[in-house]
XYZ file of N, CA and C in Angstrom:
813
model
N -175.849 162.050 -81.156
C -174.872 161.109 -80.102
C -173.498 161.547 -80.499
N -172.484 161.728 -79.173
C -171.341 162.214 -79.285
C -170.508 161.096 -78.596
N -169.581 160.580 -79.506
C -168.764 159.318 -78.765
C -167.236 159.610 -79.019
N -166.599 159.781 -78.146
C -165.399 159.678 -78.266
C -164.100 158.563 -77.505
N -163.297 158.644 -77.722
C -162.098 157.405 -77.225
C -160.907 158.006 -77.231
N -160.134 157.753 -76.105
C -159.112 158.467 -75.535
C -158.027 157.048 -75.374
N -156.666 157.199 -75.693
C -155.671 156.273 -75.059
C -155.204 156.158 -73.688
N -154.818 155.159 -73.248
C -154.773 154.916 -71.873
C -152.822 155.374 -71.749
N -152.417 155.309 -70.192
C -151.275 155.698 -70.204
C -150.449 154.368 -70.647
N -148.984 154.758 -71.277
C -148.535 153.367 -71.688
C -148.291 152.136 -70.802
N -148.094 152.528 -69.478
C -147.957 151.803 -68.521
C -149.446 150.857 -68.439
N -150.253 151.161 -68.881
C -151.511 150.702 -68.746
C -152.162 150.080 -70.203
N -151.451 150.190 -71.575
C -152.002 150.137 -72.530
C -152.429 148.543 -73.002
N -151.395 147.857 -72.186
C -151.265 146.415 -72.506
C -152.600 145.909 -72.159
N -153.379 146.516 -71.124
C -154.584 145.961 -70.382
C -155.565 146.815 -70.733
N -155.918 147.899 -71.040
C -156.895 149.050 -71.447
C -157.044 149.309 -72.628
N -158.078 149.174 -73.292
C -158.104 149.180 -74.422
C -158.318 150.994 -74.841
N -159.455 151.095 -74.179
C -159.370 152.609 -74.338
C -160.246 153.091 -73.268
N -160.526 154.560 -73.244
C -161.233 155.045 -72.347
C -162.126 155.770 -73.269
N -163.704 155.997 -72.925
C -164.536 156.378 -73.672
C -165.728 157.562 -73.236
N -166.164 158.300 -73.799
C -167.394 159.034 -73.671
C -168.371 159.085 -74.332
N -169.365 159.383 -73.636
C -170.815 159.337 -74.782
C -171.658 160.177 -74.141
N -172.012 161.180 -74.804
C -173.118 162.282 -74.374
C -174.222 162.291 -75.885
N -175.509 161.971 -75.250
C -176.591 161.802 -75.986
C -177.641 163.092 -75.182
N -178.283 164.232 -76.201
C -179.334 164.992 -75.501
C -180.446 164.399 -75.027
N -181.291 164.814 -74.176
C -182.151 164.343 -73.656
C -183.406 164.342 -74.660
N -183.977 163.284 -74.975
C -185.155 163.219 -76.140
C -186.087 161.989 -75.312
N -187.496 162.691 -75.385
C -188.831 162.014 -75.077
C -189.079 160.738 -75.742
N -188.455 161.071 -77.256
C -189.124 159.649 -77.813
C -187.692 158.826 -78.447
N -186.863 159.055 -77.293
C -186.015 158.000 -77.435
C -185.972 156.707 -77.887
N -185.358 155.820 -78.330
C -185.684 154.644 -78.380
C -184.375 153.423 -77.762
N -185.215 152.416 -77.165
C -184.439 151.511 -76.645
C -183.132 151.189 -77.510
N -182.185 150.954 -76.982
C -180.904 150.645 -77.598
C -180.255 149.298 -77.351
N -179.748 148.159 -78.677
C -179.571 147.004 -78.019
C -177.874 146.961 -78.247
N -177.158 146.443 -77.178
C -175.817 146.594 -76.894
C -175.207 144.922 -77.394
N -174.525 144.857 -78.201
C -173.950 143.916 -78.517
C -172.741 143.322 -77.833
N -172.436 142.245 -77.446
C -171.262 141.760 -76.926
C -169.855 142.281 -77.718
N -168.789 142.528 -76.845
C -167.545 143.205 -77.889
C -166.463 142.476 -77.104
N -166.350 141.478 -76.185
C -165.398 140.675 -75.661
C -164.726 141.591 -74.723
N -164.742 142.765 -74.140
C -164.438 143.525 -73.340
C -164.869 143.663 -71.993
N -164.493 144.096 -70.815
C -165.051 144.443 -69.336
C -164.825 145.784 -69.222
N -166.135 146.334 -69.016
C -166.230 147.973 -68.984
C -166.350 148.470 -67.416
N -165.672 149.192 -67.047
C -165.804 150.049 -66.096
C -166.396 151.286 -66.447
N -167.508 151.665 -65.892
C -168.592 152.761 -66.439
C -169.178 153.553 -65.118
N -168.870 155.020 -65.321
C -169.631 155.895 -64.328
C -170.913 156.510 -65.499
N -172.022 156.755 -64.712
C -173.005 157.274 -65.365
C -173.227 158.662 -64.546
N -172.749 159.844 -65.451
C -172.781 161.282 -65.047
C -173.769 162.040 -65.303
N -174.954 161.194 -66.242
C -175.880 162.221 -66.412
C -177.400 161.238 -65.926
N -178.301 161.246 -66.537
C -179.457 160.582 -65.944
C -179.409 159.217 -66.122
N -180.551 158.691 -65.169
C -180.452 156.756 -65.213
C -180.733 156.327 -66.187
N -179.938 155.155 -66.385
C -180.166 154.425 -67.975
C -180.805 152.878 -67.586
N -181.865 152.882 -68.131
C -182.613 151.523 -67.500
C -181.624 150.054 -68.612
N -181.713 149.475 -67.673
C -181.098 147.923 -68.673
C -182.315 147.022 -68.062
N -183.065 146.694 -69.539
C -184.443 145.852 -69.867
C -183.422 144.295 -69.396
N -184.489 143.767 -68.582
C -184.086 142.075 -68.340
C -185.304 141.321 -68.945
N -186.049 141.853 -69.223
C -186.961 140.974 -70.179
C -187.520 142.260 -70.838
N -188.868 141.229 -71.730
C -189.422 142.418 -72.342
C -190.119 143.729 -71.771
N -190.740 143.494 -70.628
C -191.445 144.446 -69.810
C -190.726 144.895 -68.629
N -189.788 144.557 -68.261
C -189.190 144.662 -66.829
C -187.720 145.248 -67.218
N -186.914 145.922 -66.229
C -185.871 146.574 -66.336
C -185.149 147.048 -65.198
N -184.060 147.209 -65.030
C -183.316 147.597 -63.427
C -182.902 148.851 -63.859
N -182.395 149.865 -62.841
C -181.485 150.900 -63.264
C -180.213 150.571 -63.250
N -179.375 151.100 -64.102
C -177.922 150.597 -64.053
C -177.604 151.079 -62.916
N -176.353 150.748 -62.058
C -175.687 151.340 -61.075
C -174.651 152.310 -61.584
N -174.494 153.606 -60.811
C -174.022 154.743 -61.342
C -172.448 154.656 -61.660
N -172.101 153.542 -60.374
C -170.736 153.239 -60.889
C -170.621 151.746 -60.980
N -170.176 150.907 -62.047
C -170.147 149.888 -62.066
C -169.132 149.275 -62.977
N -169.321 147.836 -63.306
C -168.254 147.122 -63.754
C -169.198 146.348 -64.527
N -169.360 146.236 -65.972
C -169.939 145.243 -67.134
C -169.023 144.430 -67.461
N -169.054 143.089 -66.733
C -168.350 141.865 -66.992
C -168.687 141.425 -68.752
N -168.172 140.251 -68.934
C -168.427 139.591 -70.012
C -169.667 139.570 -70.188
N -170.217 139.629 -71.600
C -171.779 139.078 -71.975
C -171.645 138.283 -73.262
N -172.339 137.166 -73.406
C -172.431 136.340 -74.377
C -173.940 136.512 -75.322
N -174.781 137.555 -74.593
C -175.800 137.822 -75.235
C -176.185 139.377 -75.136
N -176.831 139.967 -76.473
C -177.120 141.405 -76.374
C -178.316 141.492 -75.735
N -178.347 143.268 -75.064
C -179.290 143.656 -74.230
C -179.567 145.077 -74.545
N -180.939 145.388 -74.006
C -181.759 146.461 -74.346
C -181.296 147.556 -73.088
N -180.633 148.620 -73.761
C -180.910 149.823 -72.431
C -181.778 151.012 -72.896
N -182.014 151.953 -72.241
C -182.948 153.090 -72.460
C -182.657 154.220 -71.329
N -182.272 155.568 -72.051
C -182.049 156.339 -71.565
C -183.167 157.085 -70.719
N -183.234 157.396 -69.959
C -184.305 158.264 -68.939
C -184.103 159.871 -69.189
N -183.227 160.417 -69.516
C -182.904 161.484 -70.284
C -181.576 162.298 -70.799
N -181.077 162.611 -70.141
C -179.514 163.317 -70.541
C -178.650 162.200 -70.348
N -177.769 161.684 -71.630
C -176.802 160.461 -71.496
C -175.431 161.625 -71.203
N -174.529 160.705 -69.706
C -173.255 161.288 -69.919
C -172.557 160.459 -69.425
N -171.594 159.773 -70.181
C -171.106 158.304 -69.597
C -169.713 158.451 -69.962
N -168.780 158.018 -68.940
C -167.347 157.997 -69.040
C -167.115 156.606 -68.351
N -166.540 156.139 -69.292
C -165.798 154.310 -69.315
C -163.919 153.993 -69.430
N -163.990 153.153 -68.799
C -162.859 152.190 -69.304
C -163.218 150.974 -69.894
N -162.337 150.594 -70.947
C -162.612 149.470 -71.569
C -161.446 148.974 -71.796
N -161.670 147.788 -70.518
C -160.417 146.870 -70.683
C -160.343 145.661 -71.493
N -159.134 145.057 -71.872
C -158.883 143.931 -72.819
C -159.220 142.889 -72.023
N -159.913 141.722 -72.628
C -160.481 140.587 -72.083
C -159.701 140.118 -70.738
N -158.441 140.345 -70.514
C -157.410 139.796 -69.699
C -157.185 141.039 -68.476
N -157.659 142.193 -69.091
C -157.280 143.195 -68.063
C -157.827 143.659 -66.990
N -158.934 143.273 -66.551
C -159.371 143.675 -65.513
C -159.316 142.920 -64.167
N -158.545 141.463 -64.525
C -158.310 140.344 -63.718
C -157.534 141.161 -62.586
N -156.298 142.140 -63.450
C -155.168 142.792 -62.879
C -155.785 143.649 -61.791
N -156.650 143.928 -61.198
C -157.052 144.902 -60.352
C -158.415 144.574 -59.242
N -158.594 143.152 -59.366
C -159.606 142.631 -58.134
C -159.351 141.446 -57.956
N -159.865 140.885 -56.635
C -159.742 139.494 -56.320
C -160.628 138.761 -56.425
N -161.995 139.088 -56.757
C -162.579 138.081 -57.210
C -162.738 137.508 -58.481
N -163.045 136.163 -58.653
C -163.261 135.527 -60.068
C -163.764 136.281 -60.846
N -163.476 136.659 -62.331
C -163.978 137.455 -63.418
C -165.277 136.837 -63.644
N -165.355 135.072 -63.408
C -166.401 134.674 -63.637
C -167.866 134.656 -63.136
N -167.419 135.745 -62.097
C -168.348 136.183 -61.261
C -169.403 137.868 -61.323
N -168.355 138.103 -62.807
C -169.353 139.672 -62.982
C -170.021 139.297 -64.534
N -169.712 137.823 -65.046
C -170.244 137.872 -66.219
C -171.939 137.820 -66.264
N -172.167 138.884 -67.532
C -173.130 138.893 -67.990
C -174.351 139.562 -67.022
N -173.726 140.682 -66.226
C -174.549 141.464 -65.350
C -173.547 142.892 -64.811
N -174.122 143.277 -64.173
C -173.433 144.848 -63.988
C -173.231 144.602 -62.528
N -172.004 145.076 -61.734
C -171.727 144.844 -60.371
C -171.428 146.228 -59.745
N -172.133 146.666 -58.726
C -171.447 147.955 -58.352
C -170.020 148.194 -58.073
N -169.035 149.256 -57.919
C -167.632 149.075 -57.908
C -167.520 148.974 -56.380
N -168.605 149.453 -55.484
C -168.330 149.042 -53.862
C -168.355 147.444 -53.813
N -168.915 146.982 -54.439
C -168.795 145.145 -54.292
C -167.423 145.176 -54.743
N -166.573 145.482 -55.435
C -165.248 145.124 -55.871
C -164.069 145.630 -55.156
N -164.403 146.797 -54.828
C -163.503 147.693 -53.998
C -163.743 147.898 -52.456
N -162.951 148.446 -51.422
C -163.684 148.666 -50.217
C -164.474 149.761 -50.388
N -165.824 149.897 -49.797
C -166.706 151.036 -50.073
C -166.184 152.358 -49.949
N -165.481 152.709 -48.957
C -165.128 154.181 -48.759
C -164.002 154.411 -50.206
N -163.272 153.315 -50.302
C -162.556 153.866 -51.735
C -163.455 154.281 -52.999
N -164.517 153.153 -52.876
C -165.099 153.272 -54.173
C -165.986 154.491 -54.127
N -166.603 155.087 -52.806
C -167.404 156.277 -52.842
C -166.390 157.422 -53.396
N -165.436 157.372 -52.821
C -164.228 158.586 -52.892
C -164.222 158.379 -54.474
N -163.605 157.589 -55.058
C -163.110 157.479 -56.702
C -164.824 157.744 -57.333
N -165.729 157.274 -57.242
C -166.854 157.677 -57.845
C -167.116 159.423 -57.438
N -166.834 159.594 -56.532
C -167.522 161.353 -56.056
C -166.076 162.306 -56.936
N -165.008 161.528 -56.664
C -163.864 162.615 -57.816
C -164.410 162.346 -59.311
N -164.609 161.286 -59.870
C -164.552 161.265 -61.382
C -166.261 162.337 -61.564
N -167.095 162.465 -60.521
C -168.198 163.182 -60.826
C -167.651 164.709 -60.577
N -166.743 165.110 -59.819
C -166.216 166.294 -59.623
C -165.629 166.816 -60.523
N -164.930 165.837 -61.146
C -163.689 166.520 -62.417
C -164.208 167.309 -63.152
N -163.419 168.421 -63.671
C -163.999 169.473 -64.234
C -164.328 168.996 -65.711
N -163.195 167.869 -66.107
C -163.200 167.448 -67.731
C -163.006 166.021 -67.723
N -162.716 165.632 -69.173
C -162.434 163.947 -69.615
C -161.089 164.187 -68.980
N -160.217 164.887 -69.292
C -158.829 164.357 -69.194
C -158.490 164.347 -67.607
N -159.207 165.238 -66.667
C -158.983 165.222 -65.299
C -159.747 163.681 -65.010
N -160.926 163.440 -65.653
C -161.482 162.266 -65.036
C -160.301 160.775 -65.633
N -159.564 161.292 -66.536
C -158.764 160.072 -67.051
C -157.379 160.356 -65.822
N -157.289 161.085 -65.740
C -155.827 161.073 -64.859
C -156.331 160.399 -63.460
N -157.545 160.785 -62.963
C -158.371 160.249 -61.743
C -158.088 158.609 -61.694
N -158.755 158.005 -63.134
C -159.114 156.759 -62.896
C -157.720 156.134 -63.154
N -156.341 156.761 -64.188
C -155.499 155.817 -64.231
C -154.498 156.056 -62.565
N -154.949 157.049 -61.825
C -153.818 156.966 -60.588
C -154.704 155.816 -59.815
N -155.745 155.591 -59.629
C -156.654 154.853 -59.065
C -156.165 153.645 -59.704
N -155.929 153.019 -60.926
C -155.944 151.668 -61.364
C -154.444 151.396 -61.209
N -153.276 152.220 -61.670
C -152.277 152.115 -61.215
C -151.743 151.736 -59.682
N -152.218 152.238 -58.841
C -151.988 152.034 -57.471
C -152.278 150.910 -57.012
N -153.345 150.136 -57.949
C -153.904 148.979 -57.512
C -153.398 147.622 -58.613
N -152.449 148.153 -59.479
C -151.724 147.122 -60.576
C -150.946 146.377 -59.648
N -151.523 144.711 -59.991
C -150.619 143.758 -59.089
C -149.267 143.302 -59.900
N -148.352 143.493 -59.548
C -146.877 143.179 -59.961
C -146.487 141.602 -60.479
N -147.566 140.862 -59.793
C -147.622 139.354 -60.392
C -148.815 139.615 -61.094
N -148.120 138.584 -62.087
C -149.358 138.502 -63.264
C -150.555 137.773 -63.041
N -152.022 137.858 -63.099
C -152.894 137.373 -62.637
C -153.613 136.495 -63.484
N -153.190 136.855 -64.695
C -153.913 135.886 -65.842
C -152.705 134.841 -66.459
N -153.278 133.677 -66.380
C -151.963 132.275 -66.780
C -151.538 133.062 -68.102
N -150.477 132.666 -68.248
C -149.520 132.683 -69.569
C -150.275 132.059 -70.747
N -151.042 130.773 -70.499
C -151.740 129.912 -71.790
C -152.983 131.161 -72.277
N -153.486 131.321 -70.951
C -154.800 131.962 -71.170
C -154.645 133.312 -72.000
N -153.398 134.493 -71.630
C -153.384 135.380 -72.422
C -152.865 134.933 -73.604
N -151.890 134.040 -74.168
C -151.365 133.824 -75.263
C -152.599 133.606 -75.991
N -153.378 132.745 -75.416
C -154.810 132.319 -76.600
C -155.485 133.545 -76.698
N -155.390 134.542 -75.889
C -156.501 135.781 -76.007
C -155.614 136.630 -77.263
N -154.556 136.883 -76.979
C -153.637 137.411 -78.070
C -153.625 136.701 -79.472
N -153.784 135.474 -79.607
C -153.767 134.693 -80.539
C -155.251 134.781 -81.481
N -156.253 135.098 -80.670
C -157.637 135.110 -81.247
C -157.637 136.812 -81.639
N -157.477 137.628 -80.885
C -157.510 138.939 -81.235
C -156.479 139.399 -82.676
N -155.113 139.013 -82.735
C -154.306 138.954 -83.727
C -155.120 138.449 -85.084
N -155.836 137.218 -84.959
C -156.087 136.521 -85.991
C -158.044 136.627 -86.333
N -158.363 137.579 -85.537
C -159.698 138.285 -85.422
C -161.004 137.259 -85.069
N -160.357 136.192 -84.306
C -161.405 134.999 -83.999
C -161.233 133.961 -84.614
N -160.726 134.081 -85.633
C -160.847 133.045 -86.611
C -160.031 131.535 -86.112
N -159.258 131.703 -85.665
C -158.676 130.448 -85.114
C -159.414 129.646 -83.967
N -159.370 128.279 -84.307
C -160.069 127.499 -83.524
C -159.017 127.163 -82.221
N -159.460 126.659 -80.976
C -158.714 126.579 -79.668
C -157.887 125.328 -80.118
N -158.407 124.576 -80.854
C -157.433 123.532 -81.363
C -156.181 123.500 -81.842
N -156.379 124.396 -82.934
C -155.677 125.115 -83.817
C -154.153 125.779 -83.089
N -154.757 126.557 -81.914
C -153.663 127.277 -81.273
C -153.260 126.608 -80.121
N -153.823 125.337 -79.883
C -153.041 124.458 -78.874
C -152.459 123.255 -79.678
N -152.045 123.414 -80.597
C -151.980 122.182 -81.639
C -150.521 121.470 -80.850
N -149.737 122.293 -80.425
C -148.205 122.115 -79.666
C -148.674 121.016 -79.060
N -149.791 121.430 -77.964
C -150.090 120.984 -76.711
C -151.211 120.462 -76.341
N -151.917 119.554 -77.090
C -153.296 119.762 -77.167
C -153.705 119.294 -75.381
N -152.992 118.844 -74.517
C -153.425 118.559 -73.116
C -153.854 119.196 -72.586
N -153.151 120.520 -72.821
C -153.449 121.867 -71.921
C -154.839 121.981 -72.317
N -155.831 121.820 -72.883
C -157.104 122.305 -73.004
C -157.986 122.321 -72.006
N -158.227 121.518 -71.274
C -158.999 121.313 -69.902
C -158.414 122.377 -69.243
N -157.483 122.554 -68.967
C -156.794 123.393 -68.133
C -157.027 125.039 -68.633
N -156.629 125.033 -69.894
C -156.994 126.546 -70.477
C -158.411 126.666 -70.217
N -159.428 125.716 -70.812
C -160.951 126.279 -70.589
C -161.198 126.868 -68.983
N -160.621 125.691 -68.131
C -160.967 126.101 -66.609
C -160.498 127.187 -66.037
N -159.412 127.747 -66.310
C -158.966 129.534 -66.002
C -159.338 130.022 -67.070
N -159.456 130.230 -68.121
C -160.239 130.929 -69.181
C -161.631 131.555 -68.419
N -162.375 130.651 -67.982
C -163.566 130.813 -67.703
C -163.588 131.501 -66.209
N -162.615 131.114 -65.419
C -162.401 131.899 -63.922
C -161.684 133.497 -64.590
N -160.732 133.285 -65.277
C -159.980 134.494 -65.077
C -160.653 135.452 -66.219
N -161.244 135.185 -67.257
C -162.022 136.173 -68.283
C -163.649 136.463 -68.123
N -164.059 135.076 -67.782
C -165.416 135.091 -67.550
C -166.284 134.748 -68.570
N -165.915 133.874 -69.804
C -166.374 132.918 -70.734
C -165.384 131.999 -71.178
N -165.915 131.326 -72.040
C -165.010 129.969 -72.564
C -164.155 130.950 -73.583
N -163.165 129.953 -73.757
C -162.427 130.299 -75.013
C -163.126 130.729 -76.735
N -164.150 129.507 -76.495
C -164.799 129.395 -77.744
C -165.775 130.233 -77.960
N -166.231 130.675 -76.912
C -167.338 132.002 -76.976
C -166.610 132.951 -77.137
N -165.592 133.595 -76.334
C -164.567 134.816 -76.523
C -164.220 134.684 -78.082
N -163.837 134.089 -78.711
C -163.363 133.539 -80.618
C -164.329 133.985 -80.934
N -165.815 133.904 -80.880
C -166.787 133.786 -81.609
C -167.412 135.528 -81.403
N -167.017 136.032 -80.604
C -167.561 137.193 -80.061
C -166.422 138.257 -81.130
N -165.067 137.838 -80.799
C -164.073 138.901 -81.556
C -164.207 138.739 -83.083
N -164.514 137.555 -83.568
C -164.946 137.346 -85.185
C -166.205 138.274 -85.345
N -167.351 138.004 -84.798
C -168.521 138.924 -85.077
C -168.100 140.303 -84.845
N -167.297 140.698 -84.144
C -166.664 142.291 -83.996
C -166.028 142.594 -85.344
N -165.295 141.746 -85.734
C -164.435 141.899 -87.172
C -165.394 141.967 -87.914
N -166.029 141.071 -88.324
C -167.362 141.204 -89.389
C -168.129 142.126 -89.381
N -168.652 142.715 -88.223
C -169.377 143.632 -87.961
C -168.766 145.137 -88.450
N -167.886 145.463 -87.719
C -166.690 146.479 -88.092
C -166.683 146.615 -89.773
N -166.493 145.372 -90.537
C -166.341 145.584 -92.059
C -167.630 146.324 -92.719
N -168.849 145.370 -92.063
C -169.998 145.823 -92.521
C -170.259 147.534 -92.418
N -169.844 147.374 -91.068
C -170.189 149.243 -90.806
C -169.215 150.027 -91.452
N -168.384 149.735 -91.802
C -167.279 150.663 -92.595
C -167.365 150.277 -94.022
N -168.119 149.503 -94.399
C -168.296 149.258 -95.996
C -167.167 148.630 -96.428
N -166.166 147.444 -95.571
C -165.242 147.187 -96.099
C -165.702 145.935 -97.033
N -166.794 145.275 -96.734
C -167.495 144.093 -97.564
C -168.166 144.437 -98.791
N -167.997 143.905 -100.077
C -169.213 144.144 -101.258
C -170.368 143.714 -100.846
N -170.496 142.513 -100.052
C -171.706 141.709 -99.731
C -171.331 140.950 -98.628
N -172.414 140.400 -98.087
C -172.404 139.516 -96.745
C -171.378 138.283 -97.184
N -171.528 137.890 -98.504
C -170.718 136.479 -98.822
C -169.199 136.916 -98.528
N -168.914 138.006 -98.952
C -167.541 138.449 -99.198
C -166.856 138.665 -97.518
N -167.815 139.434 -96.761
C -167.744 139.635 -95.653
C -167.576 138.288 -94.214
N -168.304 137.354 -95.136
C -168.388 136.268 -94.322
C -166.928 135.008 -94.934
N -166.738 135.349 -95.802
C -165.261 134.746 -96.334
C -163.583 135.495 -95.754
N -163.695 136.919 -95.884
C -163.019 137.684 -95.232
C -162.931 137.269 -93.573
N -163.824 136.952 -92.990
C -163.879 136.807 -91.703
C -163.589 135.179 -91.344
N -163.514 134.246 -92.214
C -163.388 132.930 -92.361
C -164.461 132.174 -91.687
N -165.699 132.450 -91.898
C -167.190 131.637 -91.648
C -167.055 130.693 -92.356
N -167.457 129.670 -91.951
C -167.441 128.475 -92.959
C -168.280 128.903 -94.421
N -169.724 129.766 -94.521
C -170.145 130.198 -95.147
C -171.073 131.360 -94.778
N -172.014 131.976 -95.583
C -172.988 133.023 -95.504
C -173.599 132.726 -94.066
N -174.164 131.136 -94.396
C -175.354 130.790 -93.357
C -174.611 130.624 -92.021
N -173.624 130.215 -91.717
C -172.931 130.620 -90.609
C -172.383 131.649 -89.967
N -172.263 132.886 -90.855
C -172.019 134.087 -90.340
C -173.088 134.590 -90.144
N -174.275 134.354 -90.603
C -175.668 135.126 -90.310
C -176.259 134.208 -88.927
N -176.111 132.893 -89.068
C -176.719 132.267 -87.437
C -175.676 132.847 -86.159
N -174.416 133.014 -86.507
C -173.689 133.808 -85.478
C -173.792 135.147 -85.149
N -174.180 135.745 -86.418
C -174.553 137.101 -86.146
C -175.875 137.278 -85.471
N -176.898 136.499 -85.559
C -178.194 136.772 -85.100
C -178.020 135.996 -83.508
N -177.086 135.109 -83.257
C -176.729 134.779 -82.023
C -176.520 135.824 -81.140
N -175.721 136.644 -81.467
C -174.955 137.800 -80.765
C -175.479 139.035 -80.665
N -176.629 139.208 -81.696
C -177.234 140.409 -81.753
C -178.483 140.432 -82.114
N -179.215 139.206 -82.061
C -180.689 138.874 -81.952
C -181.323 139.469 -83.404
N -180.455 139.645 -84.391
C -181.222 140.448 -85.669
C -180.123 139.690 -86.882
N -180.411 139.578 -88.190
C -179.847 139.379 -89.378
C -179.004 140.227 -89.633
N -178.022 140.363 -90.469
C -176.813 141.346 -90.764
C -177.769 142.609 -91.241
N -178.646 141.896 -92.246
C -179.543 143.014 -93.171
C -180.438 144.036 -92.161
N -180.827 142.899 -91.124
C -181.789 143.828 -89.933
C -181.127 144.624 -89.209
N -179.750 144.230 -89.088
C -179.109 145.507 -88.064
C -178.750 146.645 -88.850
N -178.451 146.990 -90.121
C -177.944 147.916 -90.951
C -179.293 148.682 -90.850
N -179.066 149.943 -90.353
C -180.236 151.122 -90.575
C -181.262 150.671 -89.531
N -180.839 149.932 -88.541
C -182.303 149.598 -87.371
C -181.954 150.911 -86.226
N -183.031 151.471 -85.917
C -182.614 152.794 -85.282
C -182.404 152.158 -83.473
N -182.881 150.970 -83.232
C -182.438 150.572 -81.996
C -181.019 149.684 -81.984
N -180.018 149.615 -82.961
C -178.887 149.568 -83.494
C -178.236 150.732 -83.372
N -178.478 152.159 -83.167
C -177.834 153.190 -83.594
C -176.351 153.012 -82.601
N -176.695 153.160 -81.296
C -175.725 153.105 -80.447
C -174.725 152.084 -80.553
N -175.187 150.674 -81.074
C -173.928 149.628 -81.411
C -173.362 150.194 -82.439
N -174.091 150.625 -83.628
C -173.242 150.814 -84.656
C -172.059 152.089 -84.686
N -172.437 152.971 -83.738
C -171.400 153.914 -83.496
C -170.456 153.560 -82.386
N -170.677 152.770 -81.619
C -169.629 151.764 -80.886
C -168.507 151.112 -81.904
N -168.876 150.571 -82.797
C -168.319 149.558 -83.605
C -168.047 150.017 -84.538
N -168.357 150.900 -85.145
C -167.814 151.804 -86.416
C -166.383 151.839 -86.620
């Protein structure tokens, strides 16, 4: 597997985490890969062979060739049908709302073809240009031109939503919403209502995903000597709390995750 990331234009770096590419040679014995929620919204272009997304143990759909994957709160399996070649944009939680008029909550837990988010002619033209680009740098130039031309001058995400996300990111998801709003707890209902509309999931769910990602990166990079230390560093109540949250978002325990061939892709993304 060849996975690479690229930094965005300075005018976009506050809303785009990175661009990334993934190439995997065709392999008849390729295993299903479990994708773990990461708190980001992705716009992805499948340039290689089709990719299956399993909707149950035995049922699957083919992912759209050009799509947006909204916020997810559950892991899911994908499986390549051949050669994998993907180019994608990873948006910060509040990033994608700046480019579309639809409520972000309508994108949650599914893939949406980009022609349903932008007018069909524009979506087809963008997809064709991405496909025909000669290399990654040219694809980045194309997508940045597209996004910059649609970047709204008016903030599309409430100040309270953005500051809450910034706090969750800076504290690696360990802060409760009550502690973030301690100066004005009356805003909690407004925050939760706008958060789901503009981000796609609740602030509590996003905080749990961000904290899990922090712990997962410690595990993969061997920054914690054992699960107890990782749980402590990530400010879980205890190791049992950490394992419970880990299993909720990945479907397996931390020990089962490490070295699991179905987790190879997620391990590559989050290491």
